[in-house]
Coordinates of C-alpha atoms in Angstrom, one line a residue:
T1 CA 100.0 111.1 2.6
T2 CA 97.6 113.9 3.7
H3 CA 97.3 115.1 7.3
W4 CA 94.8 117.5 8.8
V5 CA 95.9 119.8 11.6
R6 CA 93.3 121.6 13.8
V7 CA 94.5 124.9 15.0
T8 CA 92.8 126.7 17.9
L9 CA 94.2 130.2 18.5
Q10 CA 93.5 133.4 20.3
I11 CA 95.1 136.7 19.3
P12 CA 96.6 138.4 22.5
S13 CA 95.4 141.8 23.5
E14 CA 98.8 143.4 23.0
F15 CA 98.3 142.9 19.3
A16 CA 95.2 145.1 19.3
G17 CA 95.1 147.5 16.3
K18 CA 97.7 145.5 14.3
E19 CA 97.7 143.1 11.4
V20 CA 98.2 139.6 12.8
R21 CA 99.4 136.6 10.8
L22 CA 99.6 132.9 11.4
L23 CA 103.0 131.4 10.7
F24 CA 102.8 127.8 9.6
N25 CA 105.6 125.9 7.9
P26 CA 105.1 122.1 7.5
G27 CA 108.0 121.9 4.9
C28 CA 105.5 120.9 2.2
E29 CA 102.4 122.1 0.4
S30 CA 99.3 122.9 2.6
M31 CA 96.0 124.7 2.5
V32 CA 94.3 126.9 5.2
W33 CA 90.6 126.1 5.6
S34 CA 88.0 127.9 7.6
A35 CA 86.0 126.1 10.4
D36 CA 83.0 126.0 8.1
G37 CA 84.9 124.3 5.3
Q38 CA 85.9 127.0 2.9
P39 CA 89.5 127.1 1.4
L40 CA 91.2 130.3 2.3
Q41 CA 94.8 130.2 1.2
G42 CA 97.6 127.9 0.1
L43 CA 101.0 127.7 1.8
T44 CA 104.3 126.5 0.5
G45 CA 106.6 125.1 3.1
G46 CA 110.4 124.8 3.2
S47 CA 113.1 127.4 3.1
G48 CA 113.4 128.1 -0.6
S49 CA 112.7 131.4 -2.4
D50 CA 109.2 130.2 -3.1
R51 CA 108.3 129.7 0.5
R52 CA 104.9 131.1 1.7
H53 CA 104.3 130.5 5.4
E54 CA 102.1 133.3 6.4
F55 CA 98.3 133.6 6.5
I56 CA 96.7 137.0 7.5
L57 CA 94.2 136.4 10.3
T58 CA 93.0 140.0 10.6
S59 CA 94.2 143.4 9.2
K60 CA 93.3 145.0 12.5
A61 CA 93.0 143.0 15.7
G62 CA 90.5 144.0 18.4
S63 CA 91.3 144.3 22.0
K64 CA 89.4 141.2 23.0
E65 CA 89.6 138.7 20.2
A66 CA 87.6 135.5 20.4
K67 CA 89.2 132.1 19.9
R68 CA 89.4 131.0 16.3
V69 CA 89.6 127.5 14.8
L70 CA 91.3 126.8 11.5
Y71 CA 92.1 123.6 9.7
L72 CA 95.3 123.0 7.8
E73 CA 95.3 120.4 5.1
V74 CA 98.9 119.2 4.9
A75 CA 99.9 117.4 1.6
C76 CA 103.2 115.6 2.2
N77 CA 104.8 116.4 -1.1
G78 CA 107.1 119.1 -2.3
M79 CA 106.2 121.6 -5.0
F80 CA 107.8 119.3 -7.5
G81 CA 106.5 116.0 -6.2
L82 CA 108.3 113.6 -3.9
G83 CA 111.5 113.3 -5.8
N84 CA 114.8 114.2 -4.0
Y85 CA 115.8 116.4 -6.9
L86 CA 113.9 118.6 -9.5
I87 CA 113.0 115.8 -11.9
G88 CA 113.0 112.4 -10.3
P89 CA 110.7 109.5 -9.2
P90 CA 108.8 109.8 -6.0
D91 CA 110.7 108.8 -2.8
P92 CA 108.3 106.9 -0.5
N93 CA 110.6 107.5 2.5
R94 CA 110.8 111.3 2.1
H95 CA 109.7 113.1 5.3
F96 CA 108.7 116.6 6.2
T97 CA 108.9 118.5 9.5
L98 CA 106.4 120.9 10.9
E99 CA 108.2 124.0 12.3
P100 CA 106.8 125.7 15.5
V101 CA 103.5 127.5 14.8
E102 CA 103.4 131.1 15.8
L103 CA 101.2 134.3 15.7
I104 CA 103.3 137.2 14.4
V105 CA 103.0 140.9 13.8
K106 CA 105.2 142.4 11.1
R107 CA 106.7 145.9 11.2
P108 CA 105.4 147.6 8.1
K109 CA 108.0 150.3 7.8
A110 CA 110.9 147.9 8.3
W111 CA 109.5 145.6 5.6
A112 CA 109.0 148.6 3.3
L113 CA 112.7 149.5 3.8
Y114 CA 113.6 145.8 3.1
H115 CA 111.8 145.9 -0.2
D116 CA 113.4 149.3 -1.1
M117 CA 116.8 147.9 -0.4
T118 CA 116.1 144.7 -2.3
V119 CA 115.3 146.6 -5.5
L120 CA 118.4 148.9 -5.0
Q121 CA 120.6 145.8 -4.7
Q122 CA 119.1 144.3 -7.9
I123 CA 119.7 147.5 -9.8
L124 CA 123.3 147.6 -8.5
D125 CA 123.8 143.9 -9.6
E126 CA 122.5 144.6 -13.1
L127 CA 123.6 148.0 -14.2
S128 CA 127.1 148.9 -15.3
K129 CA 129.3 151.2 -13.3
E130 CA 129.3 153.5 -16.4
S131 CA 125.6 154.3 -15.6
P132 CA 125.0 157.3 -13.4
R133 CA 122.1 155.5 -11.8
W134 CA 124.4 152.8 -10.6
W135 CA 126.4 155.4 -8.6
Q136 CA 123.1 157.0 -7.4
A137 CA 121.9 153.6 -6.2
L138 CA 125.2 152.9 -4.5
S139 CA 125.1 156.3 -2.8
T140 CA 121.5 155.7 -1.7
A141 CA 122.4 152.3 -0.2
D142 CA 125.4 153.8 1.6
K143 CA 123.3 156.6 3.1
V144 CA 120.8 154.1 4.4
M145 CA 123.4 152.0 6.0
T146 CA 124.8 155.1 7.7
A147 CA 121.4 156.3 8.9
Y148 CA 120.1 153.0 10.2
D149 CA 120.4 152.3 13.9
A150 CA 119.3 148.9 15.1
A151 CA 118.7 150.3 18.6
D152 CA 116.5 153.1 17.3
E153 CA 113.4 152.0 15.4
S154 CA 112.6 155.6 14.4
S155 CA 115.8 155.5 12.2
V156 CA 113.8 153.4 9.7
D157 CA 111.8 156.6 8.9
D158 CA 115.0 158.4 8.0
C159 CA 116.1 155.5 5.8
L160 CA 112.8 155.5 4.0
E161 CA 113.2 159.2 3.3
I162 CA 116.5 158.5 1.7
T163 CA 115.2 155.6 -0.5
R164 CA 112.1 157.7 -1.4
E165 CA 114.4 160.3 -3.1
F166 CA 116.0 157.6 -5.3
F167 CA 112.6 156.2 -6.4
K168 CA 111.2 159.6 -7.2
A169 CA 113.3 159.8 -10.4
K170 CA 111.0 158.7 -13.2
T171 CA 111.6 156.8 -16.5
G172 CA 111.6 158.8 -19.7
D173 CA 108.8 159.0 -22.2
A174 CA 110.6 156.8 -24.8
A175 CA 111.3 154.0 -22.3
H176 CA 110.4 150.4 -23.0
Q177 CA 106.9 149.6 -21.7
V178 CA 106.5 146.3 -19.9
Y179 CA 103.0 144.8 -19.5
A180 CA 103.1 142.7 -16.3
I181 CA 100.7 139.9 -15.6
G182 CA 100.7 137.5 -12.6
N183 CA 100.4 133.8 -13.2
C184 CA 101.1 130.5 -11.6
H185 CA 101.6 128.1 -14.5
I186 CA 100.4 124.7 -13.2
D187 CA 101.3 121.6 -15.1
T188 CA 98.1 119.5 -15.2
A189 CA 100.3 116.5 -14.5
W190 CA 104.0 116.0 -14.4
L191 CA 105.9 115.0 -11.3
W192 CA 102.5 114.5 -9.6
P193 CA 99.2 112.9 -10.7
Y194 CA 96.0 114.7 -11.8
D195 CA 94.5 114.4 -8.4
E196 CA 97.3 116.5 -6.8
T197 CA 96.8 119.1 -9.6
K198 CA 93.3 119.6 -8.4
R199 CA 94.6 120.6 -5.0
K200 CA 97.4 122.7 -6.4
I201 CA 94.8 124.7 -8.3
A202 CA 92.8 125.5 -5.2
R203 CA 95.8 126.3 -3.1
S204 CA 97.3 128.7 -5.7
W205 CA 94.1 130.4 -6.9
S206 CA 92.8 131.0 -3.3
T207 CA 96.1 132.6 -2.5
Q208 CA 95.8 134.9 -5.5
L209 CA 92.2 135.9 -4.6
G210 CA 93.6 137.2 -1.3
L211 CA 96.3 139.3 -3.1
L212 CA 93.8 140.7 -5.6
E213 CA 91.8 142.0 -2.6
R214 CA 94.9 143.7 -1.1
Y215 CA 96.5 145.1 -4.2
P216 CA 93.9 147.0 -6.3
D217 CA 95.9 147.4 -9.5
Y218 CA 97.1 143.8 -9.6
M219 CA 95.9 141.3 -12.3
F220 CA 96.3 137.6 -12.5
A221 CA 95.8 135.2 -15.4
A222 CA 95.1 131.5 -15.5
S223 CA 94.8 129.1 -18.4
Q224 CA 93.3 125.6 -19.1
A225 CA 89.6 125.2 -19.0
Q226 CA 90.0 121.7 -17.4
Q227 CA 91.5 123.3 -14.3
F228 CA 88.5 125.7 -14.0
E229 CA 86.1 122.8 -14.4
W230 CA 87.8 120.9 -11.6
L231 CA 87.6 124.0 -9.4
K232 CA 83.9 124.3 -10.2
E233 CA 83.2 120.7 -9.4
L234 CA 85.4 120.3 -6.3
Y235 CA 85.6 123.8 -4.8
P236 CA 82.3 125.6 -5.7
G237 CA 82.7 128.3 -3.1
L238 CA 86.2 129.2 -4.4
F239 CA 84.9 129.0 -8.0
A240 CA 82.2 131.6 -7.2
R241 CA 84.9 133.9 -5.8
V242 CA 87.0 133.5 -9.0
K243 CA 83.9 134.3 -11.1
E244 CA 83.4 137.5 -9.2
Q245 CA 87.0 138.6 -9.8
I246 CA 86.6 137.6 -13.5
K247 CA 83.6 140.0 -13.7
Q248 CA 85.8 142.8 -12.4
G249 CA 88.5 142.1 -14.9
R250 CA 91.1 141.2 -12.3
F251 CA 91.2 137.4 -12.6
I252 CA 91.8 136.6 -16.2
P253 CA 90.9 133.3 -17.9
I254 CA 93.2 132.9 -20.8
G255 CA 94.3 130.4 -23.5
G256 CA 91.1 129.1 -25.1
T257 CA 92.1 125.4 -24.8
W258 CA 91.0 122.5 -22.6
V259 CA 94.6 122.0 -21.4
E260 CA 98.0 123.4 -22.5
M261 CA 98.3 120.5 -24.9
D262 CA 101.2 119.0 -26.9
C263 CA 101.1 120.1 -30.5
N264 CA 103.1 117.4 -32.2
I265 CA 101.3 114.1 -31.4
P266 CA 97.6 115.0 -31.4
S267 CA 95.7 114.9 -34.7
G268 CA 94.3 118.0 -36.3
E269 CA 90.8 117.0 -35.0
S270 CA 92.2 116.9 -31.4
L271 CA 93.7 120.3 -31.7
V272 CA 90.3 121.6 -32.9
R273 CA 88.6 119.8 -30.0
Q274 CA 91.0 121.5 -27.5
F275 CA 89.6 124.9 -28.6
V276 CA 86.0 123.7 -29.0
L277 CA 86.0 122.5 -25.4
G278 CA 88.1 125.3 -24.0
Q279 CA 86.4 128.3 -25.7
G280 CA 83.0 126.7 -25.0
F281 CA 83.7 126.4 -21.3
F282 CA 85.0 130.0 -21.0
E283 CA 82.0 131.4 -23.0
E284 CA 79.5 129.3 -21.1
N285 CA 80.8 130.2 -17.6
F286 CA 82.4 133.6 -18.1
G287 CA 80.6 135.1 -21.0
E288 CA 83.4 135.4 -23.5
R289 CA 86.0 133.6 -25.5
C290 CA 89.8 134.1 -25.1
K291 CA 91.6 136.3 -27.7
V292 CA 95.0 135.0 -26.7
F293 CA 96.1 131.4 -27.4
W294 CA 98.4 130.8 -24.3
L295 CA 100.9 128.0 -24.5
P296 CA 104.2 128.9 -22.8
D297 CA 105.6 125.5 -22.0
T298 CA 104.8 123.1 -24.9
F299 CA 107.5 121.3 -26.9
G300 CA 107.1 122.9 -30.3
Y301 CA 104.1 124.2 -32.3
S302 CA 102.5 122.7 -35.4
S303 CA 102.1 124.8 -38.6
Q304 CA 98.3 124.0 -38.4
L305 CA 97.8 126.2 -35.4
P306 CA 97.4 129.7 -36.8
Q307 CA 94.5 128.6 -38.9
I308 CA 92.8 126.7 -36.0
V309 CA 93.5 129.6 -33.6
R310 CA 91.8 132.0 -36.0
L311 CA 88.8 129.7 -36.6
A312 CA 88.4 129.4 -32.8
G313 CA 87.9 133.2 -32.5
A314 CA 91.4 134.0 -31.1
E315 CA 93.8 136.5 -32.7
Y316 CA 97.0 136.3 -30.7
F317 CA 99.5 133.7 -29.5
F318 CA 101.9 133.7 -26.5
T319 CA 104.7 131.3 -25.8
Q320 CA 108.4 131.6 -24.7
K321 CA 109.5 128.0 -24.9
L322 CA 111.7 128.5 -28.0
S323 CA 114.0 130.7 -25.9
W324 CA 115.2 127.5 -24.4
N325 CA 116.6 126.2 -27.7
N326 CA 120.0 124.6 -27.2
I327 CA 121.3 124.9 -30.8
N328 CA 119.7 127.7 -32.8
K329 CA 118.3 130.7 -30.9
F330 CA 115.0 131.7 -32.3
P331 CA 115.5 135.1 -34.0
H332 CA 112.3 136.9 -33.1
T333 CA 110.3 138.2 -30.1
T334 CA 107.2 139.8 -31.6
F335 CA 106.2 138.7 -35.1
R336 CA 103.4 137.4 -37.4
W337 CA 103.2 133.6 -37.4
V338 CA 101.8 132.3 -40.7
G339 CA 100.3 128.8 -41.0
L340 CA 99.8 126.3 -43.8
D341 CA 96.8 128.0 -45.3
G342 CA 98.1 131.6 -45.0
S343 CA 96.2 132.4 -41.8
D344 CA 98.4 134.4 -39.4
V345 CA 98.4 135.4 -35.7
L346 CA 100.3 138.0 -33.8
C347 CA 102.9 136.1 -31.7
H348 CA 104.9 137.3 -28.8
M349 CA 107.6 135.5 -26.8
C350 CA 108.5 137.4 -23.6
P351 CA 112.1 138.5 -23.8
A352 CA 112.6 137.9 -20.1
E353 CA 112.6 134.3 -21.3
T354 CA 110.6 132.8 -18.5
Y355 CA 106.9 132.5 -17.6
T356 CA 107.7 132.2 -13.9
A357 CA 109.6 135.4 -13.3
E358 CA 110.1 136.7 -9.8
A359 CA 109.7 140.5 -10.1
K360 CA 113.4 141.2 -10.3
A361 CA 115.0 144.3 -11.8
S362 CA 117.4 142.1 -13.8
Q363 CA 114.5 140.4 -15.5
L364 CA 112.9 143.7 -16.4
I365 CA 116.2 145.0 -17.9
S366 CA 116.4 141.7 -19.8
S367 CA 113.0 142.5 -21.3
V368 CA 114.8 145.3 -23.1
K369 CA 118.2 143.8 -23.8
K370 CA 116.8 140.5 -25.2
H371 CA 113.9 142.0 -27.2
K372 CA 114.9 141.0 -30.8
D373 CA 112.2 143.2 -32.5
I374 CA 112.4 146.3 -30.4
G375 CA 112.9 148.4 -33.5
Y376 CA 109.4 147.4 -34.6
T377 CA 107.6 147.5 -31.2
N378 CA 108.9 148.9 -27.9
E379 CA 106.7 146.8 -25.6
S380 CA 106.9 143.3 -24.1
L381 CA 104.9 141.0 -21.8
Y382 CA 106.3 140.0 -18.4
L383 CA 104.8 136.9 -16.7
Y384 CA 105.8 136.5 -13.1
G385 CA 104.8 134.2 -10.2
F386 CA 105.8 130.9 -8.7
G387 CA 104.3 128.0 -10.7
D388 CA 103.3 124.4 -10.3
G389 CA 101.6 124.9 -7.0
G390 CA 103.9 127.7 -5.7
G391 CA 100.9 130.0 -5.5
G392 CA 101.8 132.5 -8.2
P393 CA 103.1 136.0 -7.3
S394 CA 104.0 136.6 -3.7
E395 CA 103.5 139.6 -1.5
E396 CA 107.2 140.4 -1.9
M397 CA 106.9 140.3 -5.6
L398 CA 104.0 142.7 -5.6
E399 CA 105.9 145.1 -3.3
R400 CA 108.9 145.1 -5.6
M401 CA 106.7 145.6 -8.7
A402 CA 105.1 148.7 -7.0
R403 CA 108.6 150.2 -6.6
M404 CA 109.7 149.4 -10.1
R405 CA 106.7 150.5 -12.1
D406 CA 108.2 153.9 -13.0
V407 CA 111.7 154.5 -11.8
D408 CA 114.7 155.7 -13.8
A409 CA 117.1 152.8 -14.8
L410 CA 114.3 150.4 -15.5
P411 CA 111.6 150.2 -18.2
K412 CA 108.1 151.3 -17.4
V413 CA 106.0 148.6 -15.9
K414 CA 102.2 148.3 -15.5
H415 CA 99.8 145.6 -14.5
A416 CA 97.7 144.8 -17.6
H417 CA 95.4 142.3 -19.2
P418 CA 97.3 140.5 -22.0
N419 CA 94.6 141.6 -24.5
E420 CA 95.7 145.2 -23.8
F421 CA 99.3 144.4 -24.7
Y422 CA 98.4 142.6 -27.9
D423 CA 95.8 145.1 -29.0
H424 CA 98.3 147.9 -28.5
V425 CA 101.1 146.1 -30.4
D426 CA 98.7 145.2 -33.2
K427 CA 97.5 148.8 -33.6
N428 CA 100.9 150.4 -33.4
R429 CA 103.4 147.9 -34.8
K430 CA 105.8 148.9 -37.6
D431 CA 106.4 146.2 -40.3
L432 CA 106.7 143.2 -38.0
V433 CA 108.5 140.3 -39.5
T434 CA 106.7 137.0 -40.4
W435 CA 107.6 133.4 -39.6
N436 CA 106.1 130.8 -41.9
G437 CA 105.4 127.2 -40.8
E438 CA 106.3 125.1 -37.8
L439 CA 107.8 126.6 -34.7
Y440 CA 110.3 123.9 -33.9
F441 CA 111.6 123.4 -30.3
E442 CA 115.3 122.4 -30.1
L443 CA 115.6 120.9 -26.6
H444 CA 113.2 118.3 -25.3
R445 CA 113.9 115.1 -27.3
G446 CA 112.1 111.8 -27.5
T447 CA 108.6 113.3 -27.5
Y448 CA 107.6 111.2 -30.5
T449 CA 108.8 107.9 -29.0
S450 CA 108.6 107.9 -25.1
Q451 CA 105.6 106.1 -23.6
A452 CA 104.5 104.4 -26.8
K453 CA 101.5 102.8 -25.2
T454 CA 100.1 106.2 -24.3
K455 CA 100.6 107.5 -27.9
K456 CA 99.0 104.3 -29.3
Q457 CA 95.9 104.7 -27.0
N458 CA 95.6 108.3 -27.9
R459 CA 95.4 107.5 -31.6
Q460 CA 93.0 104.6 -31.0
S461 CA 90.8 107.0 -29.0
E462 CA 90.9 109.7 -31.8
Y463 CA 89.9 107.1 -34.4
I464 CA 87.1 105.4 -32.6
L465 CA 85.5 108.7 -31.4
R466 CA 85.4 109.9 -35.0
D467 CA 83.7 106.6 -36.0
V468 CA 81.2 107.0 -33.1
E469 CA 80.2 110.5 -34.2
M470 CA 80.0 109.6 -37.9
L471 CA 77.9 106.4 -37.4
S472 CA 75.7 108.1 -34.8
T473 CA 75.1 111.1 -37.1
I474 CA 74.3 108.9 -40.1
A475 CA 71.9 106.8 -38.0
R476 CA 70.1 109.9 -36.7
G477 CA 70.0 111.5 -40.2
L478 CA 68.4 108.3 -41.6
G479 CA 65.7 108.4 -38.9
K480 CA 67.0 105.3 -37.1
D481 CA 66.0 104.6 -33.5
L482 CA 69.1 106.0 -31.8
E483 CA 69.6 108.9 -29.3
Y484 CA 72.6 110.8 -30.3
P485 CA 75.1 110.4 -27.4
A486 CA 76.3 114.0 -27.3
A487 CA 77.0 114.2 -23.6
E488 CA 79.0 111.0 -23.5
I489 CA 81.0 112.0 -26.6
T490 CA 81.8 115.3 -25.0
R491 CA 82.9 113.6 -21.7
L492 CA 85.2 111.2 -23.6
W493 CA 86.7 114.0 -25.7
K494 CA 87.5 115.9 -22.5
L495 CA 89.4 112.9 -21.2
V496 CA 91.3 112.4 -24.5
C497 CA 92.2 116.1 -24.5
L498 CA 93.2 115.9 -20.9
N499 CA 95.8 113.1 -21.6
Q500 CA 97.2 115.3 -24.5
F501 CA 98.6 117.6 -21.9
H502 CA 102.2 118.6 -22.8
D503 CA 103.8 116.5 -20.1
V504 CA 101.6 113.5 -20.5
I505 CA 101.4 112.4 -24.1
P506 CA 105.0 113.3 -24.9
G507 CA 106.2 110.9 -22.1
S508 CA 107.8 113.3 -19.6
S509 CA 105.7 112.5 -16.5
I510 CA 106.3 110.1 -13.7
E511 CA 105.0 106.5 -13.8
M512 CA 102.0 107.3 -11.5
V513 CA 100.6 109.7 -14.2
Y514 CA 100.6 106.9 -16.8
K515 CA 98.7 104.6 -14.5
D516 CA 96.0 107.3 -14.5
S517 CA 96.2 107.8 -18.2
D518 CA 95.9 104.1 -18.9
A519 CA 92.7 104.0 -16.8
I520 CA 91.3 107.0 -18.6
Y521 CA 92.0 105.4 -22.0
A522 CA 90.4 102.1 -20.9
D523 CA 87.3 104.2 -20.0
V524 CA 87.3 106.0 -23.3
L525 CA 87.8 102.9 -25.5
S526 CA 85.2 100.8 -23.6
S527 CA 82.5 103.5 -23.7
A528 CA 83.3 104.4 -27.3
R529 CA 83.1 100.7 -28.4
D530 CA 79.7 100.4 -26.7
M531 CA 78.4 103.6 -28.5
K532 CA 79.8 102.4 -31.8
E533 CA 78.1 99.0 -31.5
K534 CA 74.8 100.7 -30.7
A535 CA 75.1 102.9 -33.8
V536 CA 76.0 100.0 -36.1
V537 CA 73.0 98.0 -34.8
A538 CA 70.8 101.0 -35.3
L539 CA 72.0 101.4 -38.9
F540 CA 72.2 97.8 -40.0
G541 CA 70.1 95.9 -37.5
D542 CA 67.3 95.4 -40.1
S543 CA 69.7 94.3 -42.9
G544 CA 69.8 90.6 -42.3
V545 CA 72.1 90.7 -39.4
C546 CA 72.4 87.4 -37.5
A547 CA 74.5 85.7 -34.8
A548 CA 78.2 85.3 -35.6
E549 CA 78.1 81.5 -35.6
E550 CA 75.3 81.6 -38.2
A551 CA 76.9 84.1 -40.5
T552 CA 77.9 83.4 -44.1
G553 CA 79.4 86.8 -44.7
M554 CA 80.1 90.2 -43.1
L555 CA 79.0 93.7 -43.7
V556 CA 82.0 96.1 -43.6
F557 CA 81.7 99.9 -43.3
N558 CA 84.8 102.0 -44.3
S559 CA 84.7 105.1 -42.1
T560 CA 87.6 106.8 -43.8
S561 CA 87.3 109.0 -46.9
W562 CA 89.4 106.8 -49.2
P563 CA 89.1 103.2 -50.5
R564 CA 90.6 100.6 -48.3
T565 CA 91.8 97.0 -48.7
D566 CA 92.6 95.3 -45.4
V567 CA 92.5 92.0 -43.5
I568 CA 89.7 91.9 -40.9
A569 CA 89.4 89.6 -38.0
V570 CA 86.0 88.5 -36.5
P571 CA 86.0 86.3 -33.4
G572 CA 83.3 83.6 -33.4
M573 CA 82.9 83.4 -37.2
S574 CA 85.5 80.7 -38.0
Q575 CA 82.8 77.9 -38.2
G576 CA 80.9 77.4 -41.4
L577 CA 82.5 80.2 -43.4
G578 CA 85.1 78.2 -45.1
V579 CA 87.8 80.7 -44.2
N580 CA 91.3 80.1 -45.3
Q581 CA 93.0 81.5 -42.2
V582 CA 92.1 81.7 -38.5
R583 CA 93.8 83.8 -35.9
K584 CA 95.4 81.4 -33.3
Q585 CA 94.8 83.2 -30.0
D586 CA 91.0 83.6 -30.4
Q587 CA 90.1 81.5 -33.5
A588 CA 88.8 84.6 -35.3
A589 CA 88.1 84.4 -39.0
L590 CA 90.6 86.3 -41.1
M591 CA 89.1 87.7 -44.4
V592 CA 90.0 90.2 -46.9
A593 CA 87.9 93.4 -47.4
A594 CA 89.0 94.5 -50.8
A595 CA 88.6 98.1 -52.2
V596 CA 85.8 99.1 -49.8
P597 CA 84.9 102.6 -50.9
G598 CA 85.4 105.6 -48.6
G599 CA 82.3 106.1 -46.5
G600 CA 80.8 103.0 -48.1
V601 CA 79.6 99.6 -47.2
Q602 CA 80.5 96.2 -48.7
V603 CA 79.6 92.5 -48.0
V604 CA 82.7 90.4 -47.3
S605 CA 82.8 86.6 -47.4
S606 CA 85.5 83.9 -47.7
A607 CA 85.0 84.1 -51.5
N608 CA 86.8 87.5 -51.4
D609 CA 90.0 85.7 -50.3
A610 CA 90.4 83.9 -53.7
D611 CA 92.4 86.7 -55.2
A612 CA 94.3 87.4 -52.0
V613 CA 98.1 87.0 -52.0
P614 CA 98.9 85.1 -48.7
V615 CA 101.7 86.2 -46.5
S616 CA 104.6 83.7 -46.5
A617 CA 107.3 82.9 -44.0
Y618 CA 110.4 80.8 -44.8
R619 CA 114.1 80.5 -44.2
D620 CA 116.4 81.4 -47.1
S621 CA 119.6 79.6 -48.0
N622 CA 121.5 81.6 -45.4
G623 CA 119.2 80.5 -42.6
L624 CA 117.5 83.9 -42.3
V625 CA 113.7 84.2 -41.7
V626 CA 112.0 86.0 -44.6
L627 CA 108.5 87.4 -44.3
E628 CA 106.8 88.4 -47.6
N629 CA 103.4 89.9 -48.4
L630 CA 101.8 91.5 -51.5
Y631 CA 104.1 94.5 -51.4

């Protein structure tokens, strides 16, 4: 359920001159809206590390603040749906509790010391005692604990002087360079339906817009053109703010595809459509295509992809999923990935082995320790931020990143556009290794078999949309009276590509998602059949076509590129045709279309059945049922 909370507040005069925040924790996901209906920021309830309860009302309160009205849209679901554990079905009896709502003022110096000490603690946890910096970190922490006096707030200044000395020591020139980029990987559907994803996007991206305004060197990336289109349609004011940050190079659209799709089940045509739709949307709305194919969470990567990526105008590929392999660890971090036709793309798998890192010293150190190609290139990408509705990087993460950007004991860190990382590696790499063919993922199983109905409907949709385009194009080319249905074809391909998301078509989502996908496929197939029928009538309507009950034969078009022999079923044509077999459930005539040429037309009648070898069914001497056909 969704509940709306109207909050009327007034900042007290004793808060004058200070930054004032609203503290709101409903235990679940929520969104702060202005009184005039603009989304302002997402909130994540609960007590986990991903909690986000604060909304800044003003950076400097006046002495006489007027009353304010805000609206809170409270979505009663956890960040991972309504299951009582990470991956589970929704629990209709799950409840959430709204904690007391407060106005708060934070003490900036105390929080600065907190962030300093957090980084110190992480360095102590990760470094060996053989490292001099471990002892320096320990000594610094000890001095802080000695200097701090809970009864004397001014002691915080002394503590900050102590930590400042530790962070003054810089990293050497030859240190590993980490290129950091904020993100909030949002599964387009998984443990929640598509409609909830639309709200997750608005909550997360509005949050990031606020952080981009407060942290001038910070950058944030978001993929999946479908999510941008939803934002444009449902939250136009928010979309306009995103576009402004894109112009400034701070909010980075990335990936080039309609969704982060599965790469095992969809056809080659579908993979191409993902890029046609994705790159087309980015170019139309933001003025440029994406150079980086961004697919961190998909369950394996087809060997067709390097060629398609190149033809779509991209040059680089990012993932990290193969680091989850449970049998053979993938041997490379940065390499050239070569496809079936010899096309290659520069590929990088972040050595921190996550796309939702939390700006921790241990993860930055792992970026060095786990980099398998550091002898060829001394750089790596680092993706951080809470995903799946968690809002991306938090204020705490950005504060830690500021402290870790150039400090001895850690690699150098800088906020950067992923293009900058890839361009630098491509220009300065030394003899990178190559990987030929498929990138096989050794963990998630059953992706070829789960939710078979979804997979069947996907293939039916791919086939019929191809037929629609072929027949409509031929009809227009021959000057027939048919308006090419370009807009409707595009709409249907967007829906097919949406359902190819990497948690939908493989079968790893909750039941609710498949109710949505079934409805989408019903729409696609119904509309496509209608367009196909119109194209057929336009092509052959003047070729002696008559009502089914009056027919003596049938005109068959083979839309494939190879000759086909197949049994065809035509409801309503069993009378007067002299057919040998009729389908029981609808009395459809069954006839053989033999050796119809690829892309060709042939008239079929019951006479074609004369040479057909019928299917037989009988019991053998052992009482077993035997089915036999021509083969």
